[in-house]
Tab-separated table of C-alpha atoms and ligand atoms in Angstrom:
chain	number	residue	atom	x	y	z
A	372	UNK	CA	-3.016	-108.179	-29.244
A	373	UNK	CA	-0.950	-111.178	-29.763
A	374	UNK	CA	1.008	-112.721	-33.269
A	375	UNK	CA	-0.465	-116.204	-32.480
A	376	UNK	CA	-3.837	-117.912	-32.124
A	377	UNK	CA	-5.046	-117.896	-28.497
A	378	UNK	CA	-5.732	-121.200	-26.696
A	379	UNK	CA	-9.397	-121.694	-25.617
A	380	UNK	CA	-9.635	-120.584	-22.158
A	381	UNK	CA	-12.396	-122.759	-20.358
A	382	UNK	CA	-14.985	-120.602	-18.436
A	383	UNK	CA	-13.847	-121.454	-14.875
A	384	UNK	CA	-9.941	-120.348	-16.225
A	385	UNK	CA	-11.106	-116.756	-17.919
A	386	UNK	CA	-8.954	-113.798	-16.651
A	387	UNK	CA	-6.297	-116.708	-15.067
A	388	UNK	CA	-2.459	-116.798	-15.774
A	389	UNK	CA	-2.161	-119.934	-17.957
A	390	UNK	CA	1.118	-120.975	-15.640
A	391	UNK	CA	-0.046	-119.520	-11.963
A	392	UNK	CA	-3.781	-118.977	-11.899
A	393	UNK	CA	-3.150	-115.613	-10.703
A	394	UNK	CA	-5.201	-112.977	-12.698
A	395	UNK	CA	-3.689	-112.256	-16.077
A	396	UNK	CA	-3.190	-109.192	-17.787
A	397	UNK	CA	-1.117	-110.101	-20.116
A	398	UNK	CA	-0.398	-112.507	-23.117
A	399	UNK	CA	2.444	-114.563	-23.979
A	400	UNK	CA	3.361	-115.405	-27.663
A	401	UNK	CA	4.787	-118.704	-28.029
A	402	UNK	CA	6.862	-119.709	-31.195
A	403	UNK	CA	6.577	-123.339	-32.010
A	404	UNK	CA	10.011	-124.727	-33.573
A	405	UNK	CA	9.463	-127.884	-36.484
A	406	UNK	CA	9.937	-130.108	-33.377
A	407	UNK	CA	7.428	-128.895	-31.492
A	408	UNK	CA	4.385	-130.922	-30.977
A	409	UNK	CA	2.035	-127.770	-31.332
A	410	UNK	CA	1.833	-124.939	-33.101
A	411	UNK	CA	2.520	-121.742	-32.312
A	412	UNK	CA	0.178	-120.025	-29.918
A	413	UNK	CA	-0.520	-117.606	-27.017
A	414	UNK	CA	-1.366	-118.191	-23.815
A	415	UNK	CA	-2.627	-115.647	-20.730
A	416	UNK	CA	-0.755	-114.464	-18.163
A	417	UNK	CA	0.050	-112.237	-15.801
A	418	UNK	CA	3.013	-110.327	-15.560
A	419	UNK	CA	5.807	-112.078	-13.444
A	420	UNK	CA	5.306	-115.495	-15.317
A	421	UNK	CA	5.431	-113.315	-18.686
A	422	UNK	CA	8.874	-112.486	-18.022
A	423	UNK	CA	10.232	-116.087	-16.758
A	424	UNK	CA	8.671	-117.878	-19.785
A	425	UNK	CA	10.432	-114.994	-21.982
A	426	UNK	CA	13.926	-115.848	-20.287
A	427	UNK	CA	13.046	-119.914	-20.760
A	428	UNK	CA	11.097	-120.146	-23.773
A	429	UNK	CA	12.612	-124.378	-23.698
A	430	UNK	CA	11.293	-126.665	-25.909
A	431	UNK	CA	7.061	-126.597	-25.880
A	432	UNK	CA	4.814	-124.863	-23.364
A	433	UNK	CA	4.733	-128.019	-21.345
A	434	UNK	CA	8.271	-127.174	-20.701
A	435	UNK	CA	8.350	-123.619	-20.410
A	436	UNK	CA	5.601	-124.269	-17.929
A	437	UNK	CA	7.459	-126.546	-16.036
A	438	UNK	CA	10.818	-124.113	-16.309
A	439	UNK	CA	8.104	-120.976	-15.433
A	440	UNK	CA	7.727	-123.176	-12.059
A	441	UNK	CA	10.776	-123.764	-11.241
A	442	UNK	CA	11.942	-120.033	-11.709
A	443	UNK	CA	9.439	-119.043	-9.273
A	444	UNK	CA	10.104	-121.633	-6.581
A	445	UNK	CA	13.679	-120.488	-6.040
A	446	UNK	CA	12.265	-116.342	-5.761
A	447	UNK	CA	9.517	-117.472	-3.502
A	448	UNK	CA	11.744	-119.873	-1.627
A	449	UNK	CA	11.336	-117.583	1.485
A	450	UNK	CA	7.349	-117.471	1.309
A	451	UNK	CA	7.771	-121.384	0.631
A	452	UNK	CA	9.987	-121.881	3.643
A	453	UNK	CA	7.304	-120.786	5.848
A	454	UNK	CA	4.608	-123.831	5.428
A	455	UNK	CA	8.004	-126.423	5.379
A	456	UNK	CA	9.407	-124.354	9.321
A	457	UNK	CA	5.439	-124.016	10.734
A	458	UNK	CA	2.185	-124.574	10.825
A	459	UNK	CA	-0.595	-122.585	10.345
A	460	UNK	CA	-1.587	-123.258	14.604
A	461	UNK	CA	2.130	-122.973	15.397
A	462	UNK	CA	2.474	-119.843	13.460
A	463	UNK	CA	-0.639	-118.447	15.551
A	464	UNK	CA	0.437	-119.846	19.083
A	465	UNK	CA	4.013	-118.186	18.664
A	466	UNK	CA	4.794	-115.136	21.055
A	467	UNK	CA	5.044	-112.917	18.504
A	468	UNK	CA	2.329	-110.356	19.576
A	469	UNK	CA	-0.477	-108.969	17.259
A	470	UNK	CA	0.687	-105.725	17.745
A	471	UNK	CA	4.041	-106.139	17.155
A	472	UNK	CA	5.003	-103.813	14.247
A	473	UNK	CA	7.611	-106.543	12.751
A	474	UNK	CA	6.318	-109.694	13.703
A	475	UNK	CA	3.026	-109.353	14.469
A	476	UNK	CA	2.539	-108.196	10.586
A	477	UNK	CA	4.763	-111.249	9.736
A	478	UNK	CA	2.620	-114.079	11.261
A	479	UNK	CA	-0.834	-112.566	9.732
A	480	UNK	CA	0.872	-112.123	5.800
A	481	UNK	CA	3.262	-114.924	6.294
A	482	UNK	CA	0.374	-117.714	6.371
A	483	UNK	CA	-1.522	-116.174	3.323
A	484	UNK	CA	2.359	-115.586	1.264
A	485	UNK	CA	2.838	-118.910	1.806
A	486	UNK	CA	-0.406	-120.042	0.581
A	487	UNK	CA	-0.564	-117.765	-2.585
A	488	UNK	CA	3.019	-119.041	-3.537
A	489	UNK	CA	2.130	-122.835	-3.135
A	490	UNK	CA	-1.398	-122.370	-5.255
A	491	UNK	CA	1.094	-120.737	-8.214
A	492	UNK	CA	3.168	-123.405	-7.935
A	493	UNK	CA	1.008	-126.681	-8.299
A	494	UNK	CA	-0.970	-125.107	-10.185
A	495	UNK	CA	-0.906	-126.812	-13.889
A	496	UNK	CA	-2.448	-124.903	-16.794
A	497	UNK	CA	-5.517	-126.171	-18.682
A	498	UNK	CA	-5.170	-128.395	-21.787
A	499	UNK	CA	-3.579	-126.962	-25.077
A	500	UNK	CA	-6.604	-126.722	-27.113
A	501	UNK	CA	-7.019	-123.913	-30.405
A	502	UNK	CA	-9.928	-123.381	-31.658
A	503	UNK	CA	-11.667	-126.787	-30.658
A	504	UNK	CA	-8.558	-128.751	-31.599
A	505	UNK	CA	-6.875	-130.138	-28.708
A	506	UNK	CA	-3.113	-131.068	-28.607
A	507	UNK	CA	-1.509	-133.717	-26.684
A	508	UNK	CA	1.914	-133.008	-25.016
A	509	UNK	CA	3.355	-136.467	-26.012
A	510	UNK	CA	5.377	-137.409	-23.560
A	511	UNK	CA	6.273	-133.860	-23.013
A	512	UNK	CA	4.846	-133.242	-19.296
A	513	UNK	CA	6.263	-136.786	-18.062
A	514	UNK	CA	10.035	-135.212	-17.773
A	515	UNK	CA	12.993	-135.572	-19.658
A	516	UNK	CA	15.016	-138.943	-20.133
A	517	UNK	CA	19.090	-138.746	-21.305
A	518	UNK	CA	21.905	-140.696	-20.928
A	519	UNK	CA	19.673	-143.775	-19.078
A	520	UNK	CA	18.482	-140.505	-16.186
A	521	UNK	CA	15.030	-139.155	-15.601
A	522	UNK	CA	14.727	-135.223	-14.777
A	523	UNK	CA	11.348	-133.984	-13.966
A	524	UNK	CA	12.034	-131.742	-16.963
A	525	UNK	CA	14.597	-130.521	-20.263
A	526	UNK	CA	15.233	-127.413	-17.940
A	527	UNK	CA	16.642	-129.516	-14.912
A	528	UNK	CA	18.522	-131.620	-17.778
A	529	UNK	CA	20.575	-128.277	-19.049
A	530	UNK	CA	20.865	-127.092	-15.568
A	531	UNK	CA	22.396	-130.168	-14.027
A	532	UNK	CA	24.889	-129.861	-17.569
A	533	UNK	CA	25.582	-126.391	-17.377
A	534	UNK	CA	26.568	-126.987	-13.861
A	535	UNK	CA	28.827	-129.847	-14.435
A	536	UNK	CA	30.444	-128.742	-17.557
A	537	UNK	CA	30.579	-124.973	-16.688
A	538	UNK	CA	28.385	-123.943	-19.086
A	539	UNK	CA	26.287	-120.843	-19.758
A	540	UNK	CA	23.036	-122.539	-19.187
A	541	UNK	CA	21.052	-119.603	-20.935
A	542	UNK	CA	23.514	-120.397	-24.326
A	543	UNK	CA	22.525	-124.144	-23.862
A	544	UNK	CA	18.650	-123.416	-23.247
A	545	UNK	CA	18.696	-121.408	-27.076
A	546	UNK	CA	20.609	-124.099	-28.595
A	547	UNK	CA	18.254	-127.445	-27.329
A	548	UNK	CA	15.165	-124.500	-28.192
A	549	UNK	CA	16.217	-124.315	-31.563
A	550	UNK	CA	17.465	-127.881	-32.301
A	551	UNK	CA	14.919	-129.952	-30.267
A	552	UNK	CA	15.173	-132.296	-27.165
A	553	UNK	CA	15.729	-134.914	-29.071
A	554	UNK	CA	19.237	-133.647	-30.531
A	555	UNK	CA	20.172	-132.958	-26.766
A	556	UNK	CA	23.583	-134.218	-26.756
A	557	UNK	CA	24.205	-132.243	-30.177
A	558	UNK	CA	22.830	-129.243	-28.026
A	559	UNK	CA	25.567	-129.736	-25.123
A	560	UNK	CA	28.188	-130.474	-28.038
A	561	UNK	CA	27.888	-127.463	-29.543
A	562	UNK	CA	27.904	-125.538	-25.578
A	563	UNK	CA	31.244	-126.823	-24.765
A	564	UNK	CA	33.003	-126.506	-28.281
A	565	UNK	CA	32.120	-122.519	-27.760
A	566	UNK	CA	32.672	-122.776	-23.749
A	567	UNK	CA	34.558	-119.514	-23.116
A	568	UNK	CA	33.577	-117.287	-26.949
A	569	UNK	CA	32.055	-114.409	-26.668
A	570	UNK	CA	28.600	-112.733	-26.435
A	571	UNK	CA	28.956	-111.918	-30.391
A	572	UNK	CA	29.928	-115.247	-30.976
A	573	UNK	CA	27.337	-117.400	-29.163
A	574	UNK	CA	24.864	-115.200	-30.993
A	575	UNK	CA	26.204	-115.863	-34.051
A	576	UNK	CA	26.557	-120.046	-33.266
A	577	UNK	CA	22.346	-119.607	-32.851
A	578	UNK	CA	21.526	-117.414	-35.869
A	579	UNK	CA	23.747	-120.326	-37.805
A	580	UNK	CA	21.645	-123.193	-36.527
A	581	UNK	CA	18.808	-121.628	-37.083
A	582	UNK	CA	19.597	-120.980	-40.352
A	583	UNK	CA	21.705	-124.078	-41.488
A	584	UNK	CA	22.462	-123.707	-45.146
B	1773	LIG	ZN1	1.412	-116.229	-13.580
């Protein structure tokens, strides 16, 4: 069951994760803020990506996508590492021999971990379309421009901030969900002025913003 309207899932996408393309199980309810150039909605998905887009819900799916992606190329970094150190024919040749119990088991799964986490990665979701009624991303997928620099997304935006500033990038991800990209540097305003307040606090700064009279 979801609260939200499901997108249309094309034939050749039924059963896939809406973020990975692995099978889905699972749905993900997606609220829309006034900013947001679609409404809300729910999209399939399995598991793992359920819980990253819950921890970077960001400003549109386009960008909790993209944030989704990112998330899972630093815990698959490992599995990654493997198609950047070898080849598939160098990972066969090495010594390592098939009956090896550590690294004979390593060279067959390695290959196919390796594959599986590059697939989740590029893969991009189908279109944003409810009910017949598609919705463009305006501008949305093509990254995130502020203060005259391109990042790929809004997520690599508050990251590169939160690391500069010393912020609590999870405080500054709420705030730009809940004000909009376009009210970015109001976003990282509002982060420093409550820099070092506490958990009580920051939740209070949020409920106040989203509630502004
Ligand atoms: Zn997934």
């Amino acid at each position: 069951m979801t609260i939200y309207p499901v997108i249309d899932v094309p034939f050749e996408h039924r059963h896939q994760c809406w973020f990975c393309a692995e099978p889905s199980n699972r749905w993900l309810d997606y609220q829309a803020q006034a900013y947001t150039p679609h409404p809300s909605l729910a999209v399939p998905c399995c598991n793992e990506c359920l819980q990253l887009a819950k921890k970077h819900p960001s400003t549109s799916i386009w960008d909790c996508q993209l944030a989704v992606k990112d998330a899972l190329m630093t815990i698959y970094q490992k599995d990654l590492a493997i198609g950047i150190n070898w080849t598939e024919e160098e990972l066969q040749q090495t010594e390592f021999a098939d009956d090896c119990k550590i690294f004979g088991g390593f060279k067959k799964s390695a290959w196919f971990m390796y594959q599986v986490a590059k697939q989740r990665i590029n893969t991009r979701g189908w279109s944003i379309v409810i009910a017949g009624i598609p919705f463009d991303d305006n501008g949305f997928l093509n990254g995130f421009e502020f203060d005259d620099v391109h990042y790929r997304s809004v997520q690599q935006a508050i990251l590169h901030y939160s690391k500069t500033w010393s912020l609590d990038a999870n405080f500054v991800e709420q705030i730009v969900n809940i004000v909009g990209r376009n009210q970015f540097s109001y976003a990282l305003r509002i982060a420093r002025i409550n820099l070092s307040v506490s958990k009580e606090r920051k939740l209070q700064v949020l409920q106040q913003l989203q509630q502004p009279d």
